[in-house]
Tab-separated table of C-alpha atoms in Angstrom:
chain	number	residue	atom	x	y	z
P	1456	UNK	CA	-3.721	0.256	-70.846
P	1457	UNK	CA	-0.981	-2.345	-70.966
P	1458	UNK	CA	1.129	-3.159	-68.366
P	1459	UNK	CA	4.140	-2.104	-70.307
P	1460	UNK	CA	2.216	1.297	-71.536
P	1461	UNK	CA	0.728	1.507	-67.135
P	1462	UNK	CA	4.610	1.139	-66.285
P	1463	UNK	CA	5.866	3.991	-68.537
P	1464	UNK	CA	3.262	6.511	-67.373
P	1465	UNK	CA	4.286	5.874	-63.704
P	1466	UNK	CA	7.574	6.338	-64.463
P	1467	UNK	CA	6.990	9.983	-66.574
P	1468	UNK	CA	5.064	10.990	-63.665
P	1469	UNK	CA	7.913	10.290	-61.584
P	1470	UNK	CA	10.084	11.617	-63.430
P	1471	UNK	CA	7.793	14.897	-63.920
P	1472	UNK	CA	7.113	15.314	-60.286
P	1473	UNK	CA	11.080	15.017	-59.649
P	1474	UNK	CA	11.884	17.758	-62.164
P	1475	UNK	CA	9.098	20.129	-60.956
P	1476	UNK	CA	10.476	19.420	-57.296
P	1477	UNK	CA	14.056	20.237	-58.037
P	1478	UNK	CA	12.917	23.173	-60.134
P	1479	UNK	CA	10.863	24.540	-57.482
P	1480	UNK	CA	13.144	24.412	-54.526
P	1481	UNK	CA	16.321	26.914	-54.500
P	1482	UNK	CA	18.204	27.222	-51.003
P	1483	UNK	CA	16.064	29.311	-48.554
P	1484	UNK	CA	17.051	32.095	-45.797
P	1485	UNK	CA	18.559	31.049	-43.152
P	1486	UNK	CA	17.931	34.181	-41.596
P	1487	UNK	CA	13.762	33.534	-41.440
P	1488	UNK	CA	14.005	29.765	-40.704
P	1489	UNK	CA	16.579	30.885	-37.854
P	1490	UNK	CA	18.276	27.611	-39.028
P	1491	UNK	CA	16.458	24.628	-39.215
P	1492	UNK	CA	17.861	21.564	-40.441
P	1493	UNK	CA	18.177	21.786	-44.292
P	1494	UNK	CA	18.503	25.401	-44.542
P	1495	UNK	CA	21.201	26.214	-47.524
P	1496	UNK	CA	22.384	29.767	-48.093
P	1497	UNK	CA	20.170	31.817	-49.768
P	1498	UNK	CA	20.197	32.947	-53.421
P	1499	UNK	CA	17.798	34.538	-55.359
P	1500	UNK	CA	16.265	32.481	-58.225
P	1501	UNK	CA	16.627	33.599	-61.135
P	1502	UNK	CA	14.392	36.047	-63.549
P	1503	UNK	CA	10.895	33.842	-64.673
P	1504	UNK	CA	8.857	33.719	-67.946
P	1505	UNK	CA	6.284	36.369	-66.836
P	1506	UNK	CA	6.163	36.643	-63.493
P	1507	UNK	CA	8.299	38.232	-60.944
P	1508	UNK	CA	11.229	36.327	-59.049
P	1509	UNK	CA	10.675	34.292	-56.299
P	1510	UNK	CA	12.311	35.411	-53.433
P	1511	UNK	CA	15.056	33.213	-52.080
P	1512	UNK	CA	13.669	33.713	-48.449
P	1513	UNK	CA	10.864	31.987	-49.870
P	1514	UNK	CA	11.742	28.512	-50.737
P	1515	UNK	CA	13.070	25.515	-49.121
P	1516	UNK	CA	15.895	23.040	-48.934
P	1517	UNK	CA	15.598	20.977	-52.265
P	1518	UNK	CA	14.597	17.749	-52.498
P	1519	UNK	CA	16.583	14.578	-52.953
P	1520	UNK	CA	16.870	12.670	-56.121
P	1521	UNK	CA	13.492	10.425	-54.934
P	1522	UNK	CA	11.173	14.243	-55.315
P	1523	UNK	CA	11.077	14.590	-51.113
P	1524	UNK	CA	13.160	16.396	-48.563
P	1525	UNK	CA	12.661	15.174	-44.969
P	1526	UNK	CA	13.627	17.547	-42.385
P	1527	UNK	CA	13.969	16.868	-38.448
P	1528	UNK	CA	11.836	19.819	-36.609
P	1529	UNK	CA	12.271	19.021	-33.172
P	1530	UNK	CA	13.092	15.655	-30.835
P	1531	UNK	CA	10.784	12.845	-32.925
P	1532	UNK	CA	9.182	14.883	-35.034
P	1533	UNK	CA	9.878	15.327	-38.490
P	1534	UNK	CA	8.090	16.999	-41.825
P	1535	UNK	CA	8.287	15.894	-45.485
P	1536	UNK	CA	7.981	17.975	-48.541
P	1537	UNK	CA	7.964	18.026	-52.611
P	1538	UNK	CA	8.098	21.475	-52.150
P	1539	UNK	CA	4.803	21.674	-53.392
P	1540	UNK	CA	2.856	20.444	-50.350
P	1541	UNK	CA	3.713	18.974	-46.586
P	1542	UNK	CA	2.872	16.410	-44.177
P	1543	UNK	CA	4.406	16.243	-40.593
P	1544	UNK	CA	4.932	12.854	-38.873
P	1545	UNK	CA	6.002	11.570	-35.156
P	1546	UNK	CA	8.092	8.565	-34.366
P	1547	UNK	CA	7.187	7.038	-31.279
P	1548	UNK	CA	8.287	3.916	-29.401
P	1549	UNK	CA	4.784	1.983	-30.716
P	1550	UNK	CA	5.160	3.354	-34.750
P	1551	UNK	CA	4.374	6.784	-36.609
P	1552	UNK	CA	1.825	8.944	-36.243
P	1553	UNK	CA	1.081	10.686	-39.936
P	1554	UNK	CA	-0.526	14.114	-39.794
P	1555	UNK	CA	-2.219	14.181	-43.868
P	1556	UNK	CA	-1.167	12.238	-46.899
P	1557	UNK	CA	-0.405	14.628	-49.943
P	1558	UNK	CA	-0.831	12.388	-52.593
P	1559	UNK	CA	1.914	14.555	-54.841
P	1560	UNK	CA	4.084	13.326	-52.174
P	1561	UNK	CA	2.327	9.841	-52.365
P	1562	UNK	CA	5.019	6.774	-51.331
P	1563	UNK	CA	7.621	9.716	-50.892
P	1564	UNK	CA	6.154	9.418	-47.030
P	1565	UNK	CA	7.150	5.493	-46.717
P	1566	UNK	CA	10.595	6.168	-47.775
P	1567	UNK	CA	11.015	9.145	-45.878
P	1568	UNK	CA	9.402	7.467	-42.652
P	1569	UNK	CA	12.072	4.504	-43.435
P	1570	UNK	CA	15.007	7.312	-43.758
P	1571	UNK	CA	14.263	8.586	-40.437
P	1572	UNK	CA	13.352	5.506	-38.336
P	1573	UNK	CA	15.884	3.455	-39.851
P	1574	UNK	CA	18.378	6.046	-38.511
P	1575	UNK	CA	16.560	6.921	-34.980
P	1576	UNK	CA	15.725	3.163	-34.156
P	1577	UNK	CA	11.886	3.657	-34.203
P	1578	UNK	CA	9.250	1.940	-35.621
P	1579	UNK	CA	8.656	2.381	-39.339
P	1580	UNK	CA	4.680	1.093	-39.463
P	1581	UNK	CA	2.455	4.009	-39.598
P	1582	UNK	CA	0.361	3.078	-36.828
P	1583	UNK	CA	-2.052	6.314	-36.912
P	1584	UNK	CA	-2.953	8.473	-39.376
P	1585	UNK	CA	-4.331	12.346	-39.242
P	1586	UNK	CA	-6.580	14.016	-41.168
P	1587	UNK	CA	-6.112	17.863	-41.213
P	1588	UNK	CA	-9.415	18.196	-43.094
P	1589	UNK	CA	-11.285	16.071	-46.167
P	1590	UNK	CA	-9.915	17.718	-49.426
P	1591	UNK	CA	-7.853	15.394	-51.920
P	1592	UNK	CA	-5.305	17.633	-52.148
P	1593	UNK	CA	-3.706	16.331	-48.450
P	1594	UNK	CA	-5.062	13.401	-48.154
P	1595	UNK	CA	-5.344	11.859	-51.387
P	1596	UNK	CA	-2.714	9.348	-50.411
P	1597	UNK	CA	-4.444	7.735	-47.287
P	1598	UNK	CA	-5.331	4.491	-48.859
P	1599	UNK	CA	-1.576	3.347	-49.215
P	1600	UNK	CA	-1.053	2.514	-45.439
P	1601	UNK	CA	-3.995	-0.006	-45.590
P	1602	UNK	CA	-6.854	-0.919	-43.713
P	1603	UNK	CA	-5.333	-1.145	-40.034
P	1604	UNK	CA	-4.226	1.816	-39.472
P	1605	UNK	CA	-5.942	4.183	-36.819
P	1606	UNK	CA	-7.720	7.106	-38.732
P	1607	UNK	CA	-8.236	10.319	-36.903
P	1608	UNK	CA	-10.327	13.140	-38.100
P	1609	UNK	CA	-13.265	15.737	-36.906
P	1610	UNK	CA	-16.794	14.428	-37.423
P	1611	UNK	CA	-17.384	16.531	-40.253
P	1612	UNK	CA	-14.593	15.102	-42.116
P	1613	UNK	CA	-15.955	12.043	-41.560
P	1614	UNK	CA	-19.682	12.995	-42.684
P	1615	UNK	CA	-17.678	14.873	-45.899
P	1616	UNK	CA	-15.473	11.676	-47.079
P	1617	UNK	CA	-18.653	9.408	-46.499
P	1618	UNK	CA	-20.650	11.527	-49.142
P	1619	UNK	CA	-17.391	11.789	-51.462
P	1620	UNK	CA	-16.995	7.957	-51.345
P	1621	UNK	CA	-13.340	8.122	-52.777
P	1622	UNK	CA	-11.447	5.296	-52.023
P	1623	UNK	CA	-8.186	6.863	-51.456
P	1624	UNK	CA	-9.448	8.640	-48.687
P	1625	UNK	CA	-11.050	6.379	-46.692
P	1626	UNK	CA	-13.269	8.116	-43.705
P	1627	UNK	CA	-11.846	8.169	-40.273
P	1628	UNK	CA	-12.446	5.763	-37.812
P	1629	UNK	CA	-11.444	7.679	-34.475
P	1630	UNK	CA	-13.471	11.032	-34.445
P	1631	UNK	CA	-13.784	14.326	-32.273
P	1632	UNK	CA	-16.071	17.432	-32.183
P	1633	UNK	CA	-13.801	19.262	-30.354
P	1634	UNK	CA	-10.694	18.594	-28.943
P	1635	UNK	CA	-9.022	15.047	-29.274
P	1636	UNK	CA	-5.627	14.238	-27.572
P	1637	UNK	CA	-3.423	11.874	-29.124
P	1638	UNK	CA	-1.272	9.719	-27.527
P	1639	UNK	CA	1.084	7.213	-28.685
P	1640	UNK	CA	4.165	5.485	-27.546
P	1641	UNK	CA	5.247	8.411	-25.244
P	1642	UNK	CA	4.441	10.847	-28.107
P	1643	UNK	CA	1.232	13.342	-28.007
P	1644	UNK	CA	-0.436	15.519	-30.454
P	1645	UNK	CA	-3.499	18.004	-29.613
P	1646	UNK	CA	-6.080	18.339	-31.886
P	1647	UNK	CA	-8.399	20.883	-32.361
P	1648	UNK	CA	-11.316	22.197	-34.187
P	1649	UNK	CA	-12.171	26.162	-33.447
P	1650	UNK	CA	-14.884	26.555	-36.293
P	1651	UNK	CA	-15.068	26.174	-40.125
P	1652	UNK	CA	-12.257	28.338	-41.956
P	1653	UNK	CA	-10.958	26.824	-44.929
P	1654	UNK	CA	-13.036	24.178	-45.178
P	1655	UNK	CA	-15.969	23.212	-42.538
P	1656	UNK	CA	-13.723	20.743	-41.074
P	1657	UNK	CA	-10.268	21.737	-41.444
P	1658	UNK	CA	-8.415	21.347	-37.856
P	1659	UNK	CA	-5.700	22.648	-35.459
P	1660	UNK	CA	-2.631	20.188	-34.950
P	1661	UNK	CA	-0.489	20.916	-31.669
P	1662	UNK	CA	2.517	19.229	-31.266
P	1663	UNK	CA	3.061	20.897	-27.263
P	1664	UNK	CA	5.955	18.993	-26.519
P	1665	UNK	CA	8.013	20.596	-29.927
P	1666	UNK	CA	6.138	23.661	-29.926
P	1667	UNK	CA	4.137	23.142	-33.478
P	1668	UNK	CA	1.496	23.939	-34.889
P	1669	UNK	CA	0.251	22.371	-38.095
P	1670	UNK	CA	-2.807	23.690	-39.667
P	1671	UNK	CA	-3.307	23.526	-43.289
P	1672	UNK	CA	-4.270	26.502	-46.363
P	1673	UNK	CA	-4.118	28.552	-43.467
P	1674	UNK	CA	-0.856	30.147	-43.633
P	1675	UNK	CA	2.107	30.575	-46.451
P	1676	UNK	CA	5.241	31.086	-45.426
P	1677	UNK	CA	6.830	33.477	-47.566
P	1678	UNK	CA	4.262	33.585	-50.012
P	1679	UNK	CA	0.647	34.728	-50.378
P	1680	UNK	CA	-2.003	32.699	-50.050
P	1681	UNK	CA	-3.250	30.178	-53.404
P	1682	UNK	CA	-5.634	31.295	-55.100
P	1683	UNK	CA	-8.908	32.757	-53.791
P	1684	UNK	CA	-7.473	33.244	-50.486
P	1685	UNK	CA	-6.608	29.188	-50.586
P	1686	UNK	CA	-10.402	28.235	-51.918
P	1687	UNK	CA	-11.492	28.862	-48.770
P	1688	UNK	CA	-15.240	28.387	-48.214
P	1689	UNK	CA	-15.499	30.949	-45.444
P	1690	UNK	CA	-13.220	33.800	-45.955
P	1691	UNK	CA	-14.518	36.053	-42.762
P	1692	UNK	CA	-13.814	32.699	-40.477
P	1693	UNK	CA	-10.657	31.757	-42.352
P	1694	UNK	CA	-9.243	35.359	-41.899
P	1695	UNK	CA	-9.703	34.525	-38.244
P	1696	UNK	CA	-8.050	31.588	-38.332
P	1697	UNK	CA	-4.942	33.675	-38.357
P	1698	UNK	CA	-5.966	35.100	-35.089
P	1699	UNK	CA	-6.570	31.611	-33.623
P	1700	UNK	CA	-3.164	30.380	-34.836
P	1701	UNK	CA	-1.278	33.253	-33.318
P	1702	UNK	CA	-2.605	32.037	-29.733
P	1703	UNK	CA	-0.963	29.174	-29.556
P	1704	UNK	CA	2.915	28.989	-28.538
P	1705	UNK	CA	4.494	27.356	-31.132
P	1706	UNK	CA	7.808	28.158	-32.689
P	1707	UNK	CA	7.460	26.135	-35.969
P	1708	UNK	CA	4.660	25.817	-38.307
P	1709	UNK	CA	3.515	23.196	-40.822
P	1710	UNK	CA	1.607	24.957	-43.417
P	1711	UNK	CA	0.962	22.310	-45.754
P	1712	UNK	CA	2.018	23.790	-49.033
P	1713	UNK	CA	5.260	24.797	-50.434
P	1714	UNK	CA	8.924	24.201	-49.627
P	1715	UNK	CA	9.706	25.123	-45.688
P	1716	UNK	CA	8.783	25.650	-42.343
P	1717	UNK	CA	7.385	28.787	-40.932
P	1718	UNK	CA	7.893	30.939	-37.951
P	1719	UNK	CA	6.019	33.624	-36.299
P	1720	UNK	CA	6.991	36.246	-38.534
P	1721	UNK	CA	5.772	34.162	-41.671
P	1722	UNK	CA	2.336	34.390	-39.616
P	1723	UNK	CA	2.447	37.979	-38.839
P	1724	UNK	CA	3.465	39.437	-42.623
P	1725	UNK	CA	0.319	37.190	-43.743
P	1726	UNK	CA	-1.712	38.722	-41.667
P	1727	UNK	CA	-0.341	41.947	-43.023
P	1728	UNK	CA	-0.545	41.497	-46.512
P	1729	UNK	CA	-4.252	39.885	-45.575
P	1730	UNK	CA	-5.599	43.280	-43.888
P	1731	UNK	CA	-3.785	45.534	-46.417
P	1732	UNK	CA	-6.242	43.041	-49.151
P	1733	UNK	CA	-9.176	43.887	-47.231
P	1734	UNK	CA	-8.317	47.557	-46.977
P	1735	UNK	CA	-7.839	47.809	-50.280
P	1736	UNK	CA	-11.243	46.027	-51.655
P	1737	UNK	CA	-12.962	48.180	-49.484
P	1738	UNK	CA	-11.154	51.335	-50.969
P	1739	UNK	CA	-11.428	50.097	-54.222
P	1740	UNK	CA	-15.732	48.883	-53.870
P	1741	UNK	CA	-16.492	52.339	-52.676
P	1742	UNK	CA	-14.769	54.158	-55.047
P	1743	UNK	CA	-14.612	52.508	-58.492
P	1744	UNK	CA	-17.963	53.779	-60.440
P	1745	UNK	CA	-20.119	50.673	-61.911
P	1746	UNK	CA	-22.311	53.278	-64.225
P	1747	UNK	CA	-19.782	52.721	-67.566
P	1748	UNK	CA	-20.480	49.052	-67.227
P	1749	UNK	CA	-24.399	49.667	-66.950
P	1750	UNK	CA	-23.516	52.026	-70.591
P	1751	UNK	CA	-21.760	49.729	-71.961
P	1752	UNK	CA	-23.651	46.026	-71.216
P	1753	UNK	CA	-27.349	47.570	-70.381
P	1754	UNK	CA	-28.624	48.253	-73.611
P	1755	UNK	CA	-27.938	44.298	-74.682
P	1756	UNK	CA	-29.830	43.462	-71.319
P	1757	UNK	CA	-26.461	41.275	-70.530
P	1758	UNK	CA	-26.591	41.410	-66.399
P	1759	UNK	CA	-23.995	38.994	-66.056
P	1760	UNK	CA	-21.363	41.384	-68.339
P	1761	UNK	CA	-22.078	44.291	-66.034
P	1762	UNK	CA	-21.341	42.443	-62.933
P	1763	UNK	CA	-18.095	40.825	-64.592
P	1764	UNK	CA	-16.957	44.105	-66.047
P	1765	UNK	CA	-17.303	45.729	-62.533
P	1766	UNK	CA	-16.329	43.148	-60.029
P	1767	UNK	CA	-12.827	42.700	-62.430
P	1768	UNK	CA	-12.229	45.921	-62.118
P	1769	UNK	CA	-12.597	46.202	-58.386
P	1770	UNK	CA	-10.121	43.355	-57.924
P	1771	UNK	CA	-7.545	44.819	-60.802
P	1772	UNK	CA	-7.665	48.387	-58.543
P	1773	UNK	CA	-7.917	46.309	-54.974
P	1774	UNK	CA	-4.706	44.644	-56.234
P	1775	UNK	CA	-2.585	46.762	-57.958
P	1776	UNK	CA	-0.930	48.510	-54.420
P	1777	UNK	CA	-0.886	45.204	-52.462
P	1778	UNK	CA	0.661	43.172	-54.807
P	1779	UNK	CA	3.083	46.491	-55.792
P	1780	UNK	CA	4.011	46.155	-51.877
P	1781	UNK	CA	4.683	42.502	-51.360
P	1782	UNK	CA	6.194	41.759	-54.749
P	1783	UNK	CA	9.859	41.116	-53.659
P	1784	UNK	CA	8.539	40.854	-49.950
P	1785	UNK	CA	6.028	37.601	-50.544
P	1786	UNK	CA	6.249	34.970	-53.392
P	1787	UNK	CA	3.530	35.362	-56.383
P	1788	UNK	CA	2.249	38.965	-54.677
P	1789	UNK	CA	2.148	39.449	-57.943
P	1790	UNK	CA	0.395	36.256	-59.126
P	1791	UNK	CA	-2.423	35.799	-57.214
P	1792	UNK	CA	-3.319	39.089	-55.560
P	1793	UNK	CA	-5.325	39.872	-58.208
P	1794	UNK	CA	-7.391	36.524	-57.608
P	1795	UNK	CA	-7.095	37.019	-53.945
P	1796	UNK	CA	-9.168	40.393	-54.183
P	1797	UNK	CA	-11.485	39.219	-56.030
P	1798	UNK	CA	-12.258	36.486	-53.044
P	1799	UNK	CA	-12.623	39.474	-50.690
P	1800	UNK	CA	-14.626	41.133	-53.213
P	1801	UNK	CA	-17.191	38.733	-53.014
P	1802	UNK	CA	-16.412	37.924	-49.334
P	1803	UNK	CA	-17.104	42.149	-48.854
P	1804	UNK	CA	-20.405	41.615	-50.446
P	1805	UNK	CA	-21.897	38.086	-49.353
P	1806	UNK	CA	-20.028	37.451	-46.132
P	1807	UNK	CA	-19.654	41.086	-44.566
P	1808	UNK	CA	-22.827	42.913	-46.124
P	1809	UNK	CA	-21.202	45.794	-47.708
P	1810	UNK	CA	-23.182	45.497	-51.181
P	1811	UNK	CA	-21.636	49.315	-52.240
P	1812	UNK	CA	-23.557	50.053	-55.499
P	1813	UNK	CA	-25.846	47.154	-54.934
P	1814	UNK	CA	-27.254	48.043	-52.086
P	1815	UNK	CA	-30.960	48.274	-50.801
P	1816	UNK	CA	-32.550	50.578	-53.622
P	1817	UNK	CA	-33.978	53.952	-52.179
């Protein structure tokens, strides 16, 4: 690639990723954010190509003409969004602390850091830098805030990125089993790790002082999870996640993905819509019959068909009510519900033992 061919790809994909930003982000509730700083007036978006409408209590301030919003959350701390993903940052009198690096957002960060310390006073050098857990996805951008800054992470993010050898993430440096308290330049952030949930080594980030709580493909304010219940790894652990969330005090939450804040009520619908998903899979395992799909893929001796056939149609009749309930209520109910089942469907049967027709044979 040329350097004149290297310069107009960079600038498409800037140009992409501002577009998709802008298109993605229409003014949220005030009402559910209880007005945080870059909450517009809310409007529903309008009709979409095949899909239901988002929800205007769904979506967050929109971003500036650079692809980023940065919002103040409380004293000197301060999140930064594409509206696609999140990352939360402190100033402190000795430089920022960085909690992930979402490399959609990718340089975004510096200039947002530089927008808020350049009008606070602070700092601007990110002098420490989180890692909520290993995937890509969040911190994919690490690399770009070079080789002397502090890297925090649990030790099984550090034994994951070692294996993964990706240079953008390099592995952290500072590591904890179980609880590590940061401190820097009057600033403090508790970590925590309570257990695998989306990912073996995906963390708790308590900022006590400003009463939030960042933990990542946990939680989705205003909409359901991504797909497959977020990819998690361990659905019965990442269910109670939720519960483990709930206990701490915080006000505001940093989810990680998507376009604002959330509050306790974000938490507690999601927990709804999650338990109505598992009531429903159950409903739907125990009473959907598998016997047509033994007719109809048997006689070719094609297992695999039998199990698709039946395992599709438990998730189409798991979904159908909770996704008819939470369209309007929750962004996407009704694009990933049926996905979303499906994870519990197989959660139901490998995670939780109930095997319904496939059971121990008499």
């Amino acid at each position: 690639m040329t350097a004149e061919s290297a310069e107009t790809s960079t600038t498409n994909r800037r140009t992409f990723l501002r577009r998709a930003s802008v298109a993605a982000a229409v003014p949220t509730a005030a009402s559910l954010l209880g007005g945080f700083s870059g909450t517009a007036a809310a409007t529903d978006s309008p009709g979409l190509p095949d899909y239901a409408p988002v929800p205007s209590a769904s979506v967050g301030p929109a971003p500036n003409a650079d692809g980023y919003f940065v919002g103040h959350i409380e004293g000197n701390l301060y999140w930064v969004t594409d509206s696609y993903y999140q990352a939360m940052f402190l100033t402190t009198r000795d430089g920022v602390v960085l909690v992930d690096a979402p490399p959609t957002i990718g340089h975004n960060l510096l200039r947002a850091i530089q927008e808020v310390t350049r009008a606070n006073g602070r700092p601007s050098k990110v002098t420490h830098l989180v890692y909520s857990h290993s995937h890509a996805d969040h911190i994919g951008a690490a690399s770009i805030f070079g080789k002397d800054v502090v890297r925090i992470g649990h030790t099984e993010t550090r034994r994951l990125l070692r294996i993964d050898a990706d240079p953008n993430r390099p592995a952290p440096t500072v590591t904890f089993d179980d609880h590590y308290v940061l401190q820097v330049g009057g600033e403090r952030l508790k970590l925590a790790y309570r257990g695998p949930n989306h990912s073996p080594d995906n963390i708790f980030v308590y900022a006590p002082d400003y009463a939030t709580l960042m933990v990542v493909d946990v939680l989705f304010p205003g909409w359901v999870p991504f797909k497959g219940l977020a990819a998690s790894q361990d659905i019965p652990a990442w269910i109670k996640a939720h519960d483990i969330a709930m206990e701490y005090p915080w006000r505001t939450l940093v989810g990680g993905h998507l376009g604002r804040l959330g509050v306790r009520a974000d938490a507690t619908l999601q927990k709804q819509y999650v338990t109505d998903l598992l009531a429903s899979t159950r409903a739907a395992s125990a009473s959907v019959n598998p016997t047509p799909y033994y007719e109809k893929y048997g006689p070719a001796g094609n297992s695999w068909a039998i199990f698709k056939a039946y395992l599709d149609a438990v998730a189409t009749a798991a979904a159908a009510p909770v996704a008819a309930k939470y369209t309007g209520v929750l962004a996407a109910a009704d694009v990933f519900t049926v996905d979303n089942a499906m994870a519990m469907v197989e959660s139901l049967r490998i995670d939780f033992g109930e095997l319904g027709p496939f059971g121990t044979r008499p």
